[in-house]
Amino acid sequence: MLRYPLGERVSVVSDRRVVVTFGTVYLLGVMALYRFSAIGTRPFAHYLLFSGYAAFIAYQVAGDGSHETVVPQIALLGFLTYWSSQFAFPSGAYSPDVPNGFLPAIRTILDVGHITPGLIYAQTPGHMLLVAQTVRLTGLSPEVAYYLTATIALTTVVFLLPLLFRLLPDIDRRITLYATLLFATTSFILGRGLRPNKLNFFYPLIVLLAIAAFATVFQRDRRRWLFLTAIVAFALASGHTFSSGAAMMLLATITVFSVLDRCSPFDRFDRFSPFNHPIPRSQPSDSDDRDQYSLTSRLRRRLTMPLRDRYEDLRPLDYHTSVRLPIPVFALTVGIALGYSLLYDTALIGRLVSIAMSITGTGTATGSGGAGRYSQLPLAILVFNTANQAVLFALTAIGAIVVFRYRSWSYDLMLAWVAVGAATLAMGILLNATDIPPQRIYSLLTLFGLNALAAVALDQFDRRLPPDTGRYVVVGTVYLFAALALSSSVAGFALSPTGDQIPHFRRYDTISHTTGTEWVDQYGQDALTMSVPQTTVPIRRLTTRTGVVDRGRIVPGQTYVYSRLAAQSGIELGGDARLGGAAFVFAAPPPDRSVDDHVYAGGGFDVYQRRDTGRETDLDRGTDQRSKANGTNGSTSGRAAIGANERLSSTRIDVPGRHTERLVVGRHQAAFSTARTSR
């Protein structure tokens, strides 16, 4: 079915056998790597597979590969890479607000059947309702349903971006595919995919609104796009306040630019003249017309004809046609967003007022909290983890220089949007980081703007350099870009080679850690605890990046919990939630902890009871040494070292398959269990 006529030479770009082979190798290779690798690690071979497959896709794009062939491969590359964090952490990898906020809310919705007062994001529960419906329809657990729907939503953007760029005049097919590939593989978007979060649900909605705006500008039939706008705008307004505001900002930029372009002194005929294209447009690939009598080709044409016809409808009007203004789309989106905010008392209007007051200087400044913990990192670590973004910025600068030399509505709009986004990002850092989160503005620029200008640079490499040389330069650049993206801690601290050297929030679960947390929650109510990065255990800072548990500030008889993650991801010692406002240190256990009773060890936790060292006896020291010899540092087995002057009471509880002893040490309880096989 995949054969071509005998004697016909087929290039690698158009040979479907090669495409299917590479996709299968990546799919099975990634699954096999994580099946046989240790939990919580990323095999080195995954870096080679990821960057190699991305480079192969870039090679196809440089050879004028078609949308139908390239886009599904980018989607496969993105989805499988995003989901690899779930392979590495079977208990779940997520954004911090998912287990503590959204999952409990989704369980509540499933239990009671509606939104209850006091529920997190009760005014904007859109994506939680979607996940709850997914649980009902599929029978998946809320955790898996949330991670899966968030990953699928982010992957959907890969299919929507080519439709968006196809609406714009002057955007070449190769630039469209390069931009989609760069979006899917940049480290910032990889971080969104590897740690599923609420923003993943709203990226495709923002792209749909942009499609509606551009279709209104260049299409004759506006009614169907206004209907789509109403649905998407309501989904944004009822789902996430920031995403609704971000969509309004993007549509405002498109609308204002269109109005200014209409009033510009340049003649519109010249601005849309095909002779002013900054980049020659690629000719349609003939790969679709090969072997037109084969069964595969006939089936593919029959199945994709309706989609192909609809896709052709998205072509822009002739450049000589008067361009309309996207004011109806912008006005409808703003009206729905503000109306929903007034009706359900969301934070959108308050945030807009706060931003306006920050600009006019009448509000309280809430800008960046300073350089923060990242400024304390070694220069080599900073360079390594930001190298992918540096490559993206370099490509964007080259692309901006190229398109600035030409009059093009599409590229002028991109330059204007990048300028507006950069100014908004700077305003968030300097004036109001609370209402304008800089990292979210940056992700919006990566979605539309930076990726397209960087794609222009890649296309120029292929066109301006000698034959074949340019293609290999593009392939090498994409290979390096992808490798740096996946290895960067921006894509995920837990699996990055340098993740343990950067203080961060834990964003994954393991069975052992969950077991240890449950033990501490049950028996450590009166203990000083560590729930990394938060802690009630006193920490003494040694250097700007290191600290130690301050045992001297713990009263005798007090139980305290040390989490081994404190030495891997760090402890937050203060600051605020503003960008760079938190202060982190890597905290070590107290060096003199050996004189304390080691009550429990397991799941990454060590529980100690502070002894009064002034009354310590030789018997106490001997008991402590014997407890260490008997394996107190095991996962959950062993008895605590109990001083001779402490009163001990023991009760035995019989549980099928397990033997449990409860030890009462003074006023503190501890449970120890030794798994035994039932005979």
XYZ file of C-alpha atoms in Angstrom:
679
model
C 0.000 0.000 0.000
C 2.928 2.324 0.625
C 4.793 1.386 -2.580
C 5.420 3.746 -5.486
C 5.439 2.843 -9.202
C 8.381 0.634 -10.164
C 11.463 2.527 -11.246
C 10.384 5.868 -9.741
C 12.876 7.434 -7.339
C 11.227 8.969 -4.293
C 12.891 11.508 -2.009
C 13.093 11.013 1.720
C 10.796 13.979 2.210
C 7.906 12.495 0.251
C 8.487 8.802 1.026
C 5.733 7.809 3.432
C 7.602 4.662 4.420
C 10.439 6.715 5.881
C 8.015 9.032 7.670
C 6.120 6.134 9.249
C 9.379 4.417 10.228
C 10.784 7.464 12.024
C 7.518 8.089 13.829
C 7.288 4.463 14.950
C 10.886 4.450 16.162
C 10.279 7.543 18.276
C 7.003 6.212 19.692
C 8.290 2.764 20.627
C 11.715 4.052 21.622
C 10.409 6.530 24.193
C 7.975 4.021 25.667
C 10.681 1.357 25.944
C 13.203 3.750 27.492
C 10.915 4.760 30.341
C 9.617 1.225 30.780
C 13.077 -0.030 31.730
C 14.567 3.088 33.346
C 14.526 4.081 37.007
C 11.579 6.109 38.273
C 12.263 9.827 38.338
C 14.989 9.807 35.684
C 15.151 10.712 32.007
C 17.304 8.335 29.937
C 20.063 10.002 27.964
C 18.816 8.269 24.830
C 15.613 10.320 25.026
C 17.612 13.486 24.317
C 19.020 11.840 21.194
C 15.632 10.585 20.031
C 13.884 13.896 20.680
C 16.427 16.139 18.982
C 16.965 13.638 16.151
C 13.254 13.385 15.365
C 12.871 17.182 15.508
C 15.800 17.539 13.092
C 14.236 14.973 10.741
C 10.980 16.951 10.719
C 12.938 20.134 9.953
C 14.624 18.309 7.060
C 11.203 17.481 5.641
C 10.055 21.095 6.004
C 13.170 22.331 4.204
C 12.332 19.908 1.401
C 8.841 21.395 0.997
C 7.043 18.682 2.936
C 3.273 19.029 2.995
C 1.081 20.046 5.928
C -0.630 16.659 5.909
C 2.701 14.889 6.434
C 4.564 17.239 8.769
C 1.898 18.468 11.204
C 0.941 14.991 12.532
C 4.626 14.280 13.157
C 5.031 17.484 15.155
C 1.940 16.519 17.156
C 3.390 13.063 17.859
C 6.723 14.580 18.874
C 5.040 17.050 21.201
C 2.457 14.784 22.816
C 4.831 11.905 23.544
C 7.473 14.242 24.950
C 4.947 16.029 27.154
C 3.596 12.715 28.431
C 7.092 11.354 29.149
C 6.997 13.045 32.562
C 4.084 10.758 33.447
C 6.212 7.798 32.344
C 9.028 9.003 34.606
C 6.687 9.647 37.555
C 3.826 7.112 37.402
C 2.239 8.717 40.472
C 1.929 12.002 38.597
C 3.832 15.092 37.456
C 1.927 18.369 37.629
C 1.852 22.073 38.329
C 1.771 22.920 42.078
C -1.835 24.149 42.111
C -3.200 20.932 40.590
C -3.064 18.506 43.578
C -3.781 21.150 46.201
C -6.535 23.044 44.410
C -8.004 21.714 41.192
C -8.111 17.977 41.883
C -9.966 18.378 45.223
C -12.376 20.756 43.474
C -12.961 18.253 40.666
C -13.680 15.501 43.201
C -16.166 17.801 44.912
C -17.890 18.487 41.588
C -18.101 14.751 40.922
C -19.529 14.096 44.393
C -22.191 16.816 44.558
C -22.802 17.335 40.848
C -22.455 21.130 40.790
C -20.231 24.055 41.775
C -20.366 24.631 45.517
C -19.724 28.009 47.197
C -16.174 28.412 48.407
C -14.745 26.080 45.758
C -11.411 27.189 44.313
C -12.014 29.238 41.153
C -15.748 28.866 41.761
C -16.420 31.872 39.493
C -14.307 30.428 36.645
C -14.692 26.634 36.859
C -14.623 25.954 33.114
C -11.662 23.623 32.806
C -12.565 21.781 36.028
C -16.024 21.033 34.611
C -14.372 19.731 31.442
C -12.154 17.364 33.427
C -15.106 16.221 35.556
C -17.068 15.400 32.400
C -14.044 13.506 31.064
C -13.969 11.441 34.253
C -17.668 10.614 33.873
C -17.351 9.650 30.219
C -14.105 7.664 30.356
C -14.010 6.255 33.885
C -10.477 7.561 34.388
C -9.306 8.799 37.750
C -9.425 12.596 38.230
C -5.616 12.712 38.229
C -5.157 10.867 34.937
C -8.088 12.706 33.347
C -6.600 16.091 34.286
C -3.102 15.248 33.051
C -4.409 13.699 29.827
C -6.853 16.458 28.875
C -4.273 19.160 29.638
C -1.696 17.405 27.444
C -4.164 16.878 24.599
C -5.235 20.536 24.786
C -1.637 21.723 24.428
C -1.053 19.320 21.532
C -4.154 20.711 19.799
C -2.285 23.986 19.317
C 0.032 22.158 16.900
C -2.940 21.554 14.587
C -4.346 25.081 14.978
C -1.191 27.129 14.358
C -0.908 26.129 10.663
C -4.517 27.233 10.174
C -3.727 30.552 11.846
C -0.662 31.289 9.729
C -2.403 30.148 6.563
C -4.860 33.023 6.942
C -2.085 35.612 6.863
C -0.775 36.947 3.551
C 2.929 36.438 2.850
C 3.330 33.566 5.334
C 5.015 30.793 3.419
C 4.174 27.124 4.034
C 7.685 26.368 5.219
C 7.651 29.281 7.654
C 4.315 28.038 8.993
C 5.706 24.567 9.660
C 8.978 25.858 11.117
C 7.026 28.108 13.492
C 4.841 25.201 14.611
C 7.883 22.991 15.203
C 9.677 25.684 17.213
C 6.590 26.271 19.342
C 6.236 22.575 20.184
C 9.918 22.150 21.099
C 10.854 25.348 22.916
C 11.803 24.780 26.548
C 9.073 27.031 27.952
C 6.283 25.149 26.179
C 7.917 21.824 27.045
C 7.678 22.911 30.668
C 3.936 23.501 30.256
C 3.504 20.078 28.727
C 5.736 18.133 31.107
C 3.918 19.694 34.082
C 0.219 19.748 33.083
C -1.500 22.890 34.340
C -4.600 24.987 33.764
C -3.015 27.235 31.120
C -2.758 24.305 28.706
C -6.543 24.322 28.359
C -6.643 27.933 27.147
C -3.813 28.140 24.598
C -5.959 26.583 21.832
C -8.836 28.940 22.682
C -6.582 31.982 22.281
C -5.414 30.660 18.901
C -9.037 30.135 17.840
C -9.852 33.759 18.661
C -6.865 34.904 16.601
C -8.090 32.724 13.716
C -11.524 34.343 13.983
C -9.964 37.817 13.944
C -7.827 37.159 10.861
C -10.699 35.401 9.102
C -12.839 38.474 9.727
C -10.125 40.610 8.142
C -9.611 38.495 5.028
C -12.820 36.452 4.604
C -16.141 37.520 3.133
C -18.405 35.482 5.430
C -18.092 36.979 8.921
C -21.151 35.540 10.637
C -19.778 32.063 11.231
C -16.597 33.528 12.719
C -18.585 35.725 15.082
C -20.468 32.632 16.238
C -17.150 30.893 16.926
C -15.920 34.027 18.699
C -18.908 34.037 21.061
C -18.375 30.393 22.053
C -14.615 30.713 22.565
C -14.869 34.044 24.398
C -17.379 32.561 26.846
C -15.142 29.518 27.390
C -12.228 31.827 28.211
C -14.249 34.134 30.463
C -15.688 31.201 32.416
C -12.418 29.317 32.570
C -9.515 31.593 33.436
C -9.281 35.310 34.132
C -5.746 35.804 32.837
C -6.340 33.878 29.614
C -9.385 36.022 28.926
C -7.311 39.152 29.465
C -4.486 37.793 27.300
C -6.900 37.143 24.440
C -8.245 40.684 24.773
C -4.693 42.050 24.601
C -3.909 40.075 21.438
C -7.171 41.086 19.749
C -6.649 44.716 20.766
C -3.230 44.684 19.103
C -4.638 43.184 15.893
C -7.525 45.676 15.844
C -5.428 48.769 16.520
C -2.849 47.682 13.956
C -5.574 47.151 11.343
C -7.031 50.597 12.023
C -3.620 52.263 11.795
C -2.863 50.351 8.613
C -6.137 51.549 7.102
C -5.157 55.139 7.934
C -1.536 54.770 6.797
C -0.247 56.918 3.901
C 0.879 53.793 1.997
C -1.367 52.553 -0.754
C -2.953 49.222 0.169
C -2.313 47.860 -3.306
C 1.423 48.299 -2.773
C 1.296 46.852 0.719
C -0.402 43.683 -0.470
C 1.370 43.372 -3.785
C 2.678 39.856 -4.437
C 5.914 41.400 -5.706
C 6.699 42.704 -2.227
C 6.846 39.296 -0.552
C 9.938 39.234 1.657
C 10.414 35.530 0.978
C 9.611 33.625 -2.211
C 6.646 31.369 -1.666
C 7.235 27.630 -1.908
C 5.623 25.736 -4.732
C 3.050 23.104 -3.764
C 4.626 19.727 -3.199
C 3.793 17.101 -5.794
C 4.009 14.307 -3.254
C 0.215 14.285 -2.922
C -0.192 13.541 -6.635
C 2.182 10.587 -6.748
C 0.802 7.161 -7.291
C -2.676 8.552 -7.772
C -4.072 5.126 -8.597
C -2.841 3.342 -5.438
C -5.364 2.225 -2.833
C -3.692 4.350 -0.156
C -3.841 7.495 -2.266
C -7.500 6.981 -3.221
C -8.553 6.365 0.390
C -6.593 9.347 1.644
C -8.127 11.685 -0.943
C -11.631 10.437 -0.199
C -11.256 10.730 3.586
C -9.512 14.104 3.618
C -11.471 15.840 0.863
C -14.003 17.510 3.228
C -11.211 18.699 5.501
C -9.130 19.811 2.538
C -12.049 21.830 1.146
C -12.581 23.522 4.508
C -8.839 24.117 4.754
C -8.868 25.790 1.343
C -11.608 28.129 2.617
C -9.066 29.541 5.049
C -6.944 30.968 2.250
C -6.878 34.794 2.432
C -8.705 36.860 -0.149
C -6.888 38.326 -3.100
C -4.422 40.976 -2.012
C -6.249 43.594 -4.074
C -9.415 43.124 -1.970
C -10.116 45.794 0.611
C -9.185 44.570 4.065
C -11.873 44.685 6.754
C -11.333 45.536 10.391
C -11.626 42.881 13.150
C -13.573 45.263 15.384
C -16.632 42.936 15.702
C -14.486 40.071 17.030
C -12.698 42.342 19.487
C -15.902 44.036 20.669
C -17.736 40.726 21.115
C -14.855 39.223 23.107
C -14.548 42.256 25.379
C -18.303 42.425 25.897
C -18.576 38.760 26.891
C -15.523 38.917 29.165
C -16.609 42.067 31.000
C -20.233 40.956 31.166
C -19.272 37.623 32.703
C -16.976 39.405 35.151
C -19.787 41.718 36.273
C -22.293 38.889 36.523
C -20.132 36.440 38.472
C -17.809 38.898 40.223
C -14.557 37.576 38.771
C -11.226 39.336 39.172
C -10.945 40.556 35.567
C -12.263 44.092 36.088
C -10.295 44.507 39.306
C -7.099 43.457 37.568
C -7.709 45.842 34.670
C -8.264 48.699 37.132
C -5.109 47.729 39.034
C -3.081 47.729 35.816
C -4.436 51.148 34.857
C -3.571 52.525 38.285
C -0.059 51.101 38.025
C 0.438 52.820 34.678
C -0.850 56.170 35.933
C 1.147 55.893 39.147
C -1.884 56.041 41.439
C -1.625 52.423 42.565
C 0.801 50.546 44.760
C 3.844 49.250 42.900
C 3.950 45.451 42.866
C 6.710 44.795 40.398
C 9.500 42.291 40.502
C 10.773 41.125 43.856
C 14.361 41.357 42.692
C 16.827 39.019 41.077
C 15.798 36.236 43.440
C 17.264 32.794 43.858
C 18.389 32.453 40.241
C 20.866 35.315 40.573
C 22.775 33.220 43.104
C 23.397 30.364 40.676
C 26.776 29.760 39.036
C 27.106 31.389 35.634
C 27.586 28.043 33.884
C 24.255 26.770 35.237
C 22.444 29.914 34.091
C 23.971 29.749 30.611
C 23.155 26.064 30.182
C 19.534 26.410 31.244
C 18.836 29.533 29.175
C 20.736 28.437 26.052
C 17.559 27.320 24.286
C 15.929 30.705 24.849
C 19.121 32.417 23.696
C 18.977 30.495 20.406
C 15.301 31.453 20.032
C 16.075 35.133 20.647
C 18.959 35.059 18.159
C 16.778 33.509 15.462
C 13.998 35.994 16.258
C 16.384 38.930 15.884
C 17.607 37.653 12.511
C 14.051 37.102 11.317
C 12.964 40.551 12.512
C 15.809 42.191 10.584
C 14.791 40.333 7.432
C 11.076 41.161 7.555
C 11.647 44.769 8.629
C 13.129 45.489 5.197
C 9.828 44.772 3.456
C 6.296 46.140 3.538
C 4.110 43.233 4.553
C 0.875 43.390 6.544
C 1.499 40.016 8.191
C 5.068 40.604 9.272
C 4.424 44.199 10.281
C 1.694 42.881 12.559
C 4.088 40.330 14.077
C 6.685 43.006 14.748
C 4.027 45.196 16.353
C 2.735 42.299 18.474
C 6.227 41.363 19.681
C 6.863 45.015 20.572
C 3.570 45.246 22.496
C 4.259 41.953 24.252
C 7.790 42.978 25.205
C 6.544 46.311 26.566
C 3.814 44.549 28.559
C 6.337 42.058 29.894
C 8.629 44.881 31.005
C 5.694 46.654 32.644
C 4.883 43.480 34.558
C 8.443 43.181 35.839
C 8.775 46.838 36.803
C 5.262 47.916 37.801
C 2.733 45.169 38.374
C 3.939 41.558 38.294
C 0.843 40.452 40.218
C -1.706 41.428 37.565
C 0.676 41.021 34.597
C 2.623 37.774 35.197
C 5.693 38.153 32.935
C 6.098 34.410 32.388
C 2.574 34.158 30.987
C 3.100 37.089 28.640
C 6.260 35.386 27.421
C 4.381 32.155 26.705
C 1.880 34.197 24.674
C 4.739 35.635 22.604
C 6.073 32.123 22.073
C 2.645 31.041 20.876
C 2.479 33.716 18.187
C 5.307 36.065 17.276
C 8.708 34.837 18.388
C 8.267 31.451 16.750
C 7.216 32.947 13.401
C 10.109 35.422 13.243
C 12.549 32.661 14.214
C 11.036 30.520 11.450
C 11.823 33.283 8.952
C 15.480 33.045 9.997
C 15.533 29.274 9.446
C 13.939 29.708 6.036
C 16.517 32.337 5.115
C 19.358 29.985 6.055
C 18.049 27.450 3.576
C 17.436 29.962 0.787
C 20.490 32.200 1.072
C 23.222 29.633 1.761
C 24.647 27.382 -0.987
C 22.479 24.432 -2.075
C 22.274 21.607 0.476
C 24.446 23.593 2.883
C 21.499 25.677 3.993
C 19.362 22.615 4.607
C 22.021 21.037 6.801
C 22.428 24.299 8.716
C 18.688 24.296 9.406
C 18.757 20.661 10.510
C 21.741 21.266 12.794
C 20.163 24.380 14.299
C 16.907 22.572 15.073
C 18.816 19.590 16.514
C 20.749 21.884 18.862
C 17.614 23.861 19.705
C 15.661 20.730 20.654
C 18.490 19.181 22.678
C 19.001 22.373 24.695
C 15.246 22.712 25.237
C 14.695 19.243 26.692
C 17.789 19.376 28.919
C 16.966 22.822 30.323
C 15.463 23.092 33.785
C 12.947 25.511 32.243
C 11.355 22.399 30.758
C 11.290 20.728 34.161
C 13.566 20.701 37.188
C 12.944 17.114 38.223
C 14.267 15.521 35.013
C 16.877 18.118 34.027
C 20.571 17.213 34.465
C 21.043 20.421 36.478
C 17.715 20.384 38.323
C 19.190 19.466 41.705
C 21.443 22.529 41.576
C 18.552 24.992 41.311
C 16.059 25.603 44.153
C 12.541 24.813 42.989
C 9.100 23.541 43.944
C 8.498 19.799 43.823
C 6.080 19.058 40.979
C 5.733 15.297 41.035
C 4.639 12.418 43.260
C 6.088 9.002 44.032
C 4.539 6.128 45.964
C 7.218 6.232 48.654
C 6.870 9.989 49.119
C 3.086 9.681 49.350
C 3.454 6.947 51.970
C 5.841 9.069 54.011
C 3.553 12.084 53.770
C 0.573 10.066 54.988
C 2.598 8.797 57.958
C 3.678 12.304 58.922
C 0.126 13.634 58.547
C -1.241 10.870 60.773
C 1.331 10.768 63.554
C 3.080 14.115 63.350
C 0.300 16.522 64.275
C 2.414 18.150 66.997
C 5.716 17.869 65.139
C 7.713 20.527 63.340
C 7.347 19.487 59.713
C 8.799 20.036 56.262
C 6.453 20.125 53.293
C 9.033 21.209 50.762
C 9.490 24.058 50.038
C 7.546 25.214 53.118
C 8.818 24.354 56.593
C 8.113 24.938 60.265
C 11.471 23.400 61.206
C 13.936 26.214 62.027
C 16.633 26.648 59.371
C 19.962 28.412 59.855
C 21.418 29.895 56.672
C 25.096 29.093 56.119
C 25.648 30.714 52.708
C 23.416 32.369 50.138
C 22.455 28.946 48.774
C 22.888 26.519 51.684
C 21.479 26.072 55.166
C 21.069 23.504 57.930
C 18.345 22.518 60.379
C 18.903 24.634 63.501
C 18.637 21.964 66.190
C 19.503 24.466 68.890
C 16.154 26.234 68.372
C 14.173 23.013 68.885
C 13.088 22.426 72.478
C 13.903 19.068 74.147
C 11.156 16.504 73.659
C 9.938 18.155 70.446
C 9.522 15.920 67.381
C 10.773 17.339 64.077
C 10.558 16.039 60.513
C 13.324 16.392 57.940
C 12.533 15.891 54.245
C 15.434 14.780 52.079
C 13.964 16.872 49.261
C 15.182 19.913 51.206
C 18.704 19.100 50.050
C 17.577 18.502 46.448
C 15.010 21.187 45.642
C 15.478 23.677 48.477
C 13.500 25.320 51.270
C 11.759 28.687 51.013
C 12.962 30.976 53.792
C 10.806 33.990 53.075
C 10.071 36.607 50.481
C 6.851 36.895 48.518
C 5.132 35.537 45.440
C 6.406 38.272 43.144
C 8.830 37.407 40.357
C 12.162 36.731 42.036
C 10.754 37.488 45.475
C 11.226 34.068 47.102
C 14.424 33.184 48.981
C 15.535 29.539 48.806
C 18.358 27.508 50.355
C 19.386 23.874 50.154
C 18.879 22.659 53.728
C 20.891 19.800 55.244
C 19.892 17.808 58.362
C 21.468 18.843 61.681
C 25.009 17.442 61.988
C 24.408 16.473 65.635
C 21.156 14.625 64.959
C 22.742 11.314 66.028
C 22.060 12.162 69.683
C 18.314 12.443 68.983
C 15.846 9.571 68.803
C 15.358 8.488 65.179
C 11.634 7.810 65.247
C 10.885 7.077 61.580
C 12.599 6.843 58.207
C 10.783 6.337 54.934
C 9.413 8.017 51.843
C 12.184 10.589 51.894
C 11.365 11.649 55.474
C 13.363 11.298 58.685
C 11.532 11.934 61.957
C 13.545 12.753 65.074
C 12.692 13.515 68.688
C 14.918 16.146 70.220
C 16.749 14.875 73.289
C 17.905 16.892 76.242
C 21.619 16.332 75.658
C 22.417 17.708 79.107
C 20.713 14.684 80.742
C 21.900 12.118 78.219
C 23.264 8.945 79.812
C 25.653 6.281 78.611
C 22.675 3.952 78.266
C 21.058 6.475 75.916
C 24.146 6.512 73.709
C 24.304 2.737 73.685
C 20.652 2.419 72.770
C 21.089 4.927 69.976
C 24.037 3.009 68.550
C 22.166 -0.309 68.735
C 19.169 1.177 66.943
C 21.405 2.268 64.068
C 22.956 -1.193 63.903
C 19.464 -2.731 63.741
C 18.531 -0.765 60.628
C 16.687 2.291 61.850
C 17.617 4.076 58.607
C 15.600 1.590 56.541
C 12.445 2.569 54.750
C 9.870 1.844 57.436
C 11.411 -0.812 59.674
C 13.295 -0.665 62.986
C 12.610 0.651 66.465
C 13.360 4.139 67.583
C 16.166 4.718 70.036
C 14.408 5.376 73.306
C 16.226 6.740 76.342
C 16.296 4.689 79.538
C 14.463 7.451 81.374
C 11.542 7.393 78.885
C 8.385 5.414 79.596
C 7.571 2.829 76.892
C 4.218 1.291 76.206
C 3.586 -1.061 73.313
C 0.455 -2.461 71.749
C 0.211 -4.959 68.949
C -2.324 -4.596 66.163
C -2.865 -7.536 63.846
C -3.493 -6.615 60.219
C -3.711 -9.235 57.445
C -0.322 -9.504 55.803
C 1.321 -6.915 58.084
C 2.595 -6.700 61.646
C 2.228 -3.271 63.206
C 3.589 -1.990 66.476
C 2.713 1.354 67.969
C 5.278 2.899 70.257
C 4.410 5.714 72.612
C 7.437 7.850 73.458
C 6.456 10.336 76.119
C 3.625 12.349 74.527
C 4.500 11.458 70.944
C 3.262 8.541 68.881
C 5.111 6.672 66.185
C 4.095 3.736 64.042
C 6.412 1.208 62.561
C 5.414 -1.600 60.297
C 7.300 -4.518 58.923
C 5.772 -6.173 55.897
C 5.481 -9.912 56.222
C 4.145 -12.420 53.828
C 0.969 -14.049 55.065
C 1.406 -17.759 55.382
